[in-house]
Amino acid sequence: MILPTGGVGAGSDHAERLIGSYRRLTGNELLSGPESSGSLAERLFLSPIVVLSHGTEDDPVLNYGNQAALNLWEMDWETFTRTPSRYTAEEMERTQREHLLKKVQEQGYADDYTGIRISRSGRRFYIKKATVWNIADKDGRYAGQAACFSEFEYC
């Protein structure tokens, strides 16, 4: 298995931050199944659950998308990880998205989020029951935000 190279999100450290932050905030496990079936980074990248994250920039840029996210947004790793995360939503949906991210910033996470998103080709899809959470490093320093969901339908 060859994982994407480059970018903060490509390595096992970022996978550990995503999974650990999710566990600490929600009390749940992001990944299921046997731990012996590959490295944490491989298991996260190949998970059928859509997982993506962005960094801490003023206009946050996506820094991770697993294969399910890359497929859904119709992008390769290099394109995905250069995209400002606001572009995952149509312009008319961005205000709602900003309110959600502010709520997550203040509360740590939000679950059962639904909203319309848009792929690179313009294909719209409705995500259901998404969880959005703050990412923190091992010292508790804020490192961005992440989202995961397994339910969506094309509009």
Coordinates of C-alpha atoms in Angstrom, one line a residue:
M1 CA 0.0 0.0 0.0
I2 CA 1.4 3.3 -1.0
L3 CA 0.1 6.3 0.9
P4 CA 0.2 9.8 -0.5
T5 CA 3.4 11.6 0.1
G6 CA 4.0 15.1 1.4
G7 CA 1.8 17.4 3.4
V8 CA 1.1 17.3 7.1
G9 CA -1.8 14.8 6.6
A10 CA 0.2 12.1 4.9
G11 CA 1.9 10.6 7.9
S12 CA 1.1 8.4 10.9
D13 CA 1.5 11.4 13.3
H14 CA -1.5 13.1 11.7
A15 CA -3.5 9.9 11.7
E16 CA -2.8 9.5 15.4
R17 CA -3.9 13.2 16.1
L18 CA -7.1 12.7 14.1
I19 CA -8.0 9.4 15.8
G20 CA -6.8 10.4 19.3
S21 CA -8.7 13.8 19.2
Y22 CA -11.8 12.0 18.0
R23 CA -11.6 9.5 20.8
R24 CA -10.9 12.1 23.5
L25 CA -13.8 14.4 22.4
T26 CA -16.5 12.0 21.5
G27 CA -15.6 8.9 23.6
N28 CA -15.9 6.8 20.4
E29 CA -13.5 5.1 18.1
L30 CA -13.0 6.5 14.6
L31 CA -11.8 3.1 13.2
S32 CA -13.2 -0.3 13.7
G33 CA -11.8 -3.7 13.0
P34 CA -8.6 -5.5 13.9
E35 CA -5.6 -3.3 14.6
S36 CA -3.3 -5.9 13.0
S37 CA -4.7 -5.1 9.5
G38 CA -2.1 -2.5 8.7
S39 CA -0.7 0.7 10.1
L40 CA -2.9 3.3 11.6
A41 CA -2.2 5.6 8.6
E42 CA -3.1 2.8 6.2
R43 CA -6.3 1.9 8.0
L44 CA -7.5 5.5 8.1
F45 CA -6.6 6.1 4.5
L46 CA -8.5 3.0 3.4
S47 CA -11.5 3.4 5.7
P48 CA -14.9 3.4 4.0
I49 CA -15.8 6.3 6.3
V50 CA -15.1 9.7 4.7
V51 CA -12.4 11.5 6.8
L52 CA -10.9 14.9 6.0
S53 CA -9.2 17.7 7.9
H54 CA -7.9 21.2 7.5
G55 CA -5.1 23.2 9.2
T56 CA -5.0 26.4 11.3
E57 CA -4.4 29.0 8.5
D58 CA -6.6 32.1 8.4
D59 CA -8.3 30.5 5.4
P60 CA -7.8 26.9 6.4
V61 CA -6.4 24.5 3.7
L62 CA -7.3 20.8 3.5
N63 CA -4.4 18.8 4.8
Y64 CA -5.8 15.3 4.8
G65 CA -8.4 13.3 2.9
N66 CA -8.6 9.6 2.9
Q67 CA -9.4 7.7 -0.2
A68 CA -13.1 7.9 0.4
A69 CA -12.9 11.7 0.6
L70 CA -10.7 12.0 -2.4
N71 CA -13.2 9.9 -4.4
L72 CA -16.2 11.9 -3.2
W73 CA -14.6 15.3 -3.9
E74 CA -13.2 13.9 -7.2
M75 CA -9.6 15.1 -6.5
D76 CA -6.2 13.6 -6.2
W77 CA -4.1 14.0 -3.1
E78 CA -2.1 17.0 -4.4
T79 CA -5.1 18.9 -5.5
F80 CA -7.1 18.1 -2.4
T81 CA -4.3 19.2 0.0
R82 CA -3.9 22.6 -1.8
T83 CA -7.7 23.4 -1.6
P84 CA -9.0 25.9 0.9
S85 CA -11.6 23.9 2.9
R86 CA -14.3 26.5 2.3
Y87 CA -14.4 25.3 -1.3
T88 CA -15.8 22.0 -0.2
A89 CA -19.1 23.8 0.1
E90 CA -21.0 25.9 -2.4
E91 CA -20.8 29.7 -1.8
M92 CA -24.5 29.7 -0.6
E93 CA -23.7 27.0 1.9
R94 CA -20.5 28.6 3.3
T95 CA -22.2 30.7 6.0
Q96 CA -23.8 27.7 7.5
R97 CA -20.5 25.9 7.4
E98 CA -18.7 28.8 9.1
H99 CA -21.3 28.7 11.9
L100 CA -20.7 25.0 12.4
L101 CA -16.9 25.4 12.5
K102 CA -17.2 28.2 15.1
K103 CA -19.5 26.0 17.2
V104 CA -16.9 23.2 17.0
Q105 CA -14.1 25.6 17.9
E106 CA -15.9 26.6 21.1
Q107 CA -17.4 23.2 22.1
G108 CA -14.8 20.7 20.8
Y109 CA -17.0 18.8 18.4
A110 CA -20.5 18.6 16.9
D111 CA -22.2 15.5 15.7
D112 CA -25.2 14.7 13.6
Y113 CA -24.4 17.6 11.2
T114 CA -26.0 17.6 7.7
G115 CA -25.2 19.9 4.8
I116 CA -24.7 20.2 1.0
R117 CA -21.2 19.9 -0.4
I118 CA -19.8 20.1 -3.9
S119 CA -17.1 18.1 -5.7
R120 CA -14.5 19.4 -8.0
S121 CA -16.6 18.7 -11.0
G122 CA -19.6 20.5 -9.5
R123 CA -21.5 17.4 -8.4
R124 CA -23.6 18.2 -5.3
F125 CA -24.1 15.8 -2.4
Y126 CA -25.9 15.9 0.9
I127 CA -23.8 14.7 3.8
K128 CA -25.7 13.2 6.7
K129 CA -24.8 12.5 10.4
A130 CA -21.3 14.0 10.1
T131 CA -19.1 14.6 13.1
V132 CA -16.8 17.6 13.1
W133 CA -14.1 17.9 15.8
N134 CA -11.1 19.9 16.8
I135 CA -7.7 18.3 16.3
A136 CA -5.2 18.6 19.1
D137 CA -1.6 17.4 19.3
K138 CA -0.4 15.3 22.3
D139 CA 0.2 18.5 24.3
G140 CA -3.3 19.7 23.7
R141 CA -2.4 22.4 21.2
Y142 CA -5.0 23.2 18.6
A143 CA -4.0 21.7 15.2
G144 CA -7.1 22.2 13.0
Q145 CA -10.4 20.6 12.5
A146 CA -11.6 17.3 11.0
A147 CA -14.8 15.7 9.8
C148 CA -16.1 12.2 9.2
F149 CA -19.3 10.7 7.8
S150 CA -20.4 7.6 6.1
E151 CA -23.8 8.7 4.8
F152 CA -24.3 10.9 1.8
E153 CA -26.5 11.1 -1.2
Y154 CA -26.1 12.9 -4.5
C155 CA -28.5 15.8 -5.1

